[in-house]
């Protein structure tokens, strides 16, 4: 028997009747099987690593910690969730976190939409790639570098004080206002890029037709542009809202005494050594974002991600 009969034909392809040839023919006839095999590895990673981690969080949330030994007691209980409902401080922290996430999203929308509109419809086409690079440039700097830079600028006598001083104003210092300001700066590119992508796909002929029919620019913006790019806006809000809801580093750096959900989780994992209660607190942003994503799905925003 010749070597070509064992390994394949002269052109390098598997010889007829060999296991490789039969497997190739099977995959060719069944595209769904081929797709399943291609996606098996990433799906396994998603199920085991990501969804497995979420399942572990939810499971741990129903356990408790022995106050004397610090050991986790693996017995089912609703005590952690009962504490979250009964203690006013945790309700306040949850509402404050939602308010900060909503404020950051609104600020980024107010700033990001005009910038994206200019990039997509006003700037010259040859300049648009450079504007996109300018928007992406802050993302290349380390998170901590940017956060501590803002801490320096917001400090007493810092850059913000020097800029606002001639107008009789001063820096907000460290606190909730500083937290919202820094988070809005950090996540602004995540709002601009989906909006830019949606506006760039918007045909210019629709804007011209609106103007030909007598609509003023504001009417065109309200009746033509906003409805068509609304899914892109919601897609950007998913990033800004979720990233702000779970952040704890910025609050530690510029938040002063303010507490958000991320800080409560961090403190209970570290100083308090109460992993089950930290897991229970961590379920709040997860549940909120699941509801947010379910609502966003109806707008078609998930296709814009």
Short mmCIF file of N, CA and C in Angstrom, two decimals, residues 80-153:
data_model
loop_
_atom_site.label_atom_id
_atom_site.label_comp_id
_atom_site.label_asym_id
_atom_site.label_seq_id
_atom_site.Cartn_x
_atom_site.Cartn_y
_atom_site.Cartn_z
N UNK A 80 -28.78 37.19 55.27
CA UNK A 80 -28.06 38.30 54.62
C UNK A 80 -29.02 39.22 53.87
N UNK A 81 -29.96 38.63 53.15
CA UNK A 81 -30.93 39.45 52.42
C UNK A 81 -31.89 40.15 53.37
N UNK A 82 -32.20 39.51 54.50
CA UNK A 82 -33.05 40.15 55.49
C UNK A 82 -32.35 41.37 56.07
N UNK A 83 -31.04 41.27 56.28
CA UNK A 83 -30.28 42.42 56.78
C UNK A 83 -30.29 43.56 55.77
N UNK A 84 -30.14 43.23 54.50
CA UNK A 84 -30.17 44.27 53.46
C UNK A 84 -31.51 45.00 53.43
N UNK A 85 -32.59 44.26 53.69
CA UNK A 85 -33.92 44.87 53.65
C UNK A 85 -34.22 45.64 54.94
N UNK A 86 -33.72 45.16 56.07
CA UNK A 86 -34.09 45.76 57.35
C UNK A 86 -33.24 46.96 57.71
N UNK A 87 -31.96 46.95 57.31
CA UNK A 87 -31.06 48.04 57.70
C UNK A 87 -31.20 49.22 56.75
N UNK A 88 -31.60 50.38 57.24
CA UNK A 88 -31.77 51.56 56.36
C UNK A 88 -30.49 51.97 55.65
N UNK A 89 -29.33 51.72 56.28
CA UNK A 89 -28.07 52.18 55.69
C UNK A 89 -27.81 51.49 54.35
N UNK A 90 -28.19 50.22 54.24
CA UNK A 90 -27.95 49.51 52.99
C UNK A 90 -28.93 49.93 51.90
N UNK A 91 -30.14 50.26 52.30
CA UNK A 91 -31.08 50.81 51.31
C UNK A 91 -30.58 52.15 50.80
N UNK A 92 -30.05 52.95 51.71
CA UNK A 92 -29.51 54.25 51.31
C UNK A 92 -28.33 54.09 50.36
N UNK A 93 -27.45 53.15 50.68
CA UNK A 93 -26.28 52.92 49.82
C UNK A 93 -26.72 52.44 48.44
N UNK A 94 -27.72 51.55 48.40
CA UNK A 94 -28.20 51.04 47.12
C UNK A 94 -28.82 52.16 46.28
N UNK A 95 -29.65 52.98 46.91
CA UNK A 95 -30.27 54.08 46.17
C UNK A 95 -29.23 55.11 45.74
N UNK A 96 -28.24 55.36 46.59
CA UNK A 96 -27.17 56.29 46.23
C UNK A 96 -26.38 55.76 45.03
N UNK A 97 -26.11 54.47 45.02
CA UNK A 97 -25.36 53.88 43.89
C UNK A 97 -26.15 53.99 42.60
N UNK A 98 -27.46 53.73 42.67
CA UNK A 98 -28.30 53.88 41.48
C UNK A 98 -28.33 55.33 41.01
N UNK A 99 -28.40 56.26 41.97
CA UNK A 99 -28.42 57.67 41.61
C UNK A 99 -27.12 58.11 40.95
N UNK A 100 -25.99 57.64 41.47
CA UNK A 100 -24.69 57.98 40.88
C UNK A 100 -24.59 57.41 39.47
N UNK A 101 -24.99 56.15 39.29
CA UNK A 101 -24.93 55.54 37.96
C UNK A 101 -25.82 56.27 36.97
N UNK A 102 -27.02 56.67 37.42
CA UNK A 102 -27.93 57.40 36.54
C UNK A 102 -27.37 58.79 36.20
N UNK A 103 -26.79 59.47 37.20
CA UNK A 103 -26.23 60.80 36.97
C UNK A 103 -25.06 60.73 35.99
N UNK A 104 -24.19 59.74 36.15
CA UNK A 104 -23.06 59.58 35.23
C UNK A 104 -23.56 59.33 33.81
N UNK A 105 -24.59 58.50 33.68
CA UNK A 105 -25.14 58.21 32.36
C UNK A 105 -25.73 59.45 31.71
N UNK A 106 -26.46 60.25 32.47
CA UNK A 106 -27.06 61.47 31.93
C UNK A 106 -25.98 62.48 31.51
N UNK A 107 -24.95 62.62 32.34
CA UNK A 107 -23.88 63.57 32.01
C UNK A 107 -23.14 63.12 30.75
N UNK A 108 -22.83 61.83 30.67
CA UNK A 108 -22.13 61.33 29.50
C UNK A 108 -22.98 61.44 28.24
N UNK A 109 -24.30 61.28 28.40
CA UNK A 109 -25.18 61.45 27.24
C UNK A 109 -25.19 62.91 26.78
N UNK A 110 -25.29 63.83 27.73
CA UNK A 110 -25.33 65.26 27.39
C UNK A 110 -24.03 65.71 26.73
N UNK A 111 -22.91 65.15 27.15
CA UNK A 111 -21.63 65.53 26.56
C UNK A 111 -21.32 64.71 25.31
N UNK A 112 -21.62 63.42 25.36
CA UNK A 112 -21.23 62.52 24.29
C UNK A 112 -22.02 62.66 23.02
N UNK A 113 -23.32 62.97 23.13
CA UNK A 113 -24.14 63.05 21.92
C UNK A 113 -23.69 64.18 20.99
N UNK A 114 -23.50 65.41 21.47
CA UNK A 114 -23.00 66.46 20.55
C UNK A 114 -21.63 66.12 19.95
N UNK A 115 -20.76 65.51 20.76
CA UNK A 115 -19.44 65.15 20.23
C UNK A 115 -19.56 64.09 19.14
N UNK A 116 -20.39 63.07 19.38
CA UNK A 116 -20.57 62.02 18.38
C UNK A 116 -21.23 62.57 17.13
N UNK A 117 -22.19 63.49 17.29
CA UNK A 117 -22.87 64.09 16.14
C UNK A 117 -21.90 64.89 15.29
N UNK A 118 -21.02 65.63 15.95
CA UNK A 118 -20.02 66.40 15.20
C UNK A 118 -19.07 65.45 14.46
N UNK A 119 -18.61 64.41 15.14
CA UNK A 119 -17.67 63.48 14.52
C UNK A 119 -18.28 62.79 13.31
N UNK A 120 -19.57 62.42 13.39
CA UNK A 120 -20.19 61.61 12.34
C UNK A 120 -20.76 62.43 11.20
N UNK A 121 -21.24 63.65 11.48
CA UNK A 121 -21.98 64.38 10.45
C UNK A 121 -21.42 65.75 10.10
N UNK A 122 -20.54 66.28 10.91
CA UNK A 122 -20.03 67.64 10.66
C UNK A 122 -18.57 67.60 10.24
N UNK A 123 -17.76 66.85 10.95
CA UNK A 123 -16.32 66.79 10.64
C UNK A 123 -16.08 66.20 9.26
N UNK A 124 -15.00 66.59 8.65
CA UNK A 124 -14.64 66.04 7.35
C UNK A 124 -14.32 64.55 7.48
N UNK A 125 -14.70 63.76 6.48
CA UNK A 125 -14.45 62.31 6.56
C UNK A 125 -13.00 61.95 6.82
N UNK A 126 -12.07 62.71 6.27
CA UNK A 126 -10.65 62.37 6.46
C UNK A 126 -10.18 62.65 7.88
N UNK A 127 -10.93 63.52 8.62
CA UNK A 127 -10.55 63.83 10.00
C UNK A 127 -11.21 62.91 11.02
N UNK A 128 -12.20 62.14 10.62
CA UNK A 128 -12.94 61.32 11.57
C UNK A 128 -12.09 60.26 12.25
N UNK A 129 -11.21 59.56 11.53
CA UNK A 129 -10.35 58.58 12.24
C UNK A 129 -9.51 59.20 13.33
N UNK A 130 -9.02 60.43 13.11
CA UNK A 130 -8.21 61.09 14.12
C UNK A 130 -9.05 61.47 15.34
N UNK A 131 -10.31 61.84 15.10
CA UNK A 131 -11.19 62.15 16.23
C UNK A 131 -11.51 60.90 17.04
N UNK A 132 -11.68 59.79 16.35
CA UNK A 132 -11.92 58.53 17.07
C UNK A 132 -10.71 58.17 17.92
N UNK A 133 -9.51 58.36 17.37
CA UNK A 133 -8.29 58.08 18.13
C UNK A 133 -8.21 59.00 19.34
N UNK A 134 -8.61 60.26 19.18
CA UNK A 134 -8.59 61.20 20.30
C UNK A 134 -9.54 60.76 21.40
N UNK A 135 -10.69 60.19 21.02
CA UNK A 135 -11.64 59.70 22.01
C UNK A 135 -11.10 58.46 22.72
N UNK A 136 -10.40 57.62 21.98
CA UNK A 136 -9.85 56.38 22.55
C UNK A 136 -8.60 56.62 23.38
N UNK A 137 -7.91 57.72 23.14
CA UNK A 137 -6.62 57.97 23.80
C UNK A 137 -6.71 57.89 25.33
N UNK A 138 -7.73 58.48 25.99
CA UNK A 138 -7.77 58.36 27.46
C UNK A 138 -7.86 56.92 27.96
N UNK A 139 -8.39 56.02 27.14
CA UNK A 139 -8.49 54.63 27.57
C UNK A 139 -7.14 53.95 27.62
N UNK A 140 -6.15 54.52 26.97
CA UNK A 140 -4.82 53.91 26.96
C UNK A 140 -4.07 54.17 28.27
N UNK A 141 -4.51 55.17 29.03
CA UNK A 141 -3.88 55.47 30.31
C UNK A 141 -4.47 54.55 31.39
N UNK A 142 -3.68 54.24 32.38
CA UNK A 142 -4.13 53.35 33.45
C UNK A 142 -5.25 54.00 34.25
N UNK A 143 -6.16 53.16 34.71
CA UNK A 143 -7.31 53.63 35.49
C UNK A 143 -6.85 54.42 36.72
N UNK A 144 -5.91 53.86 37.49
CA UNK A 144 -5.47 54.51 38.72
C UNK A 144 -4.77 55.83 38.44
N UNK A 145 -4.05 55.90 37.33
CA UNK A 145 -3.37 57.15 36.98
C UNK A 145 -4.40 58.27 36.78
N UNK A 146 -5.45 57.95 36.05
CA UNK A 146 -6.48 58.96 35.78
C UNK A 146 -7.22 59.34 37.06
N UNK A 147 -7.54 58.35 37.89
CA UNK A 147 -8.27 58.64 39.12
C UNK A 147 -7.44 59.50 40.07
N UNK A 148 -6.17 59.17 40.23
CA UNK A 148 -5.32 59.96 41.13
C UNK A 148 -5.02 61.33 40.54
N UNK A 149 -4.99 61.44 39.21
CA UNK A 149 -4.82 62.76 38.60
C UNK A 149 -5.99 63.67 38.97
N UNK A 150 -7.20 63.10 38.94
CA UNK A 150 -8.36 63.88 39.35
C UNK A 150 -8.32 64.21 40.84
N UNK A 151 -7.79 63.31 41.65
CA UNK A 151 -7.66 63.60 43.08
C UNK A 151 -6.77 64.83 43.30
N UNK A 152 -5.68 64.90 42.54
CA UNK A 152 -4.79 66.05 42.66
C UNK A 152 -5.50 67.32 42.18
N UNK A 153 -6.21 67.23 41.07
CA UNK A 153 -6.89 68.42 40.53
C UNK A 153 -8.02 68.89 41.44
#
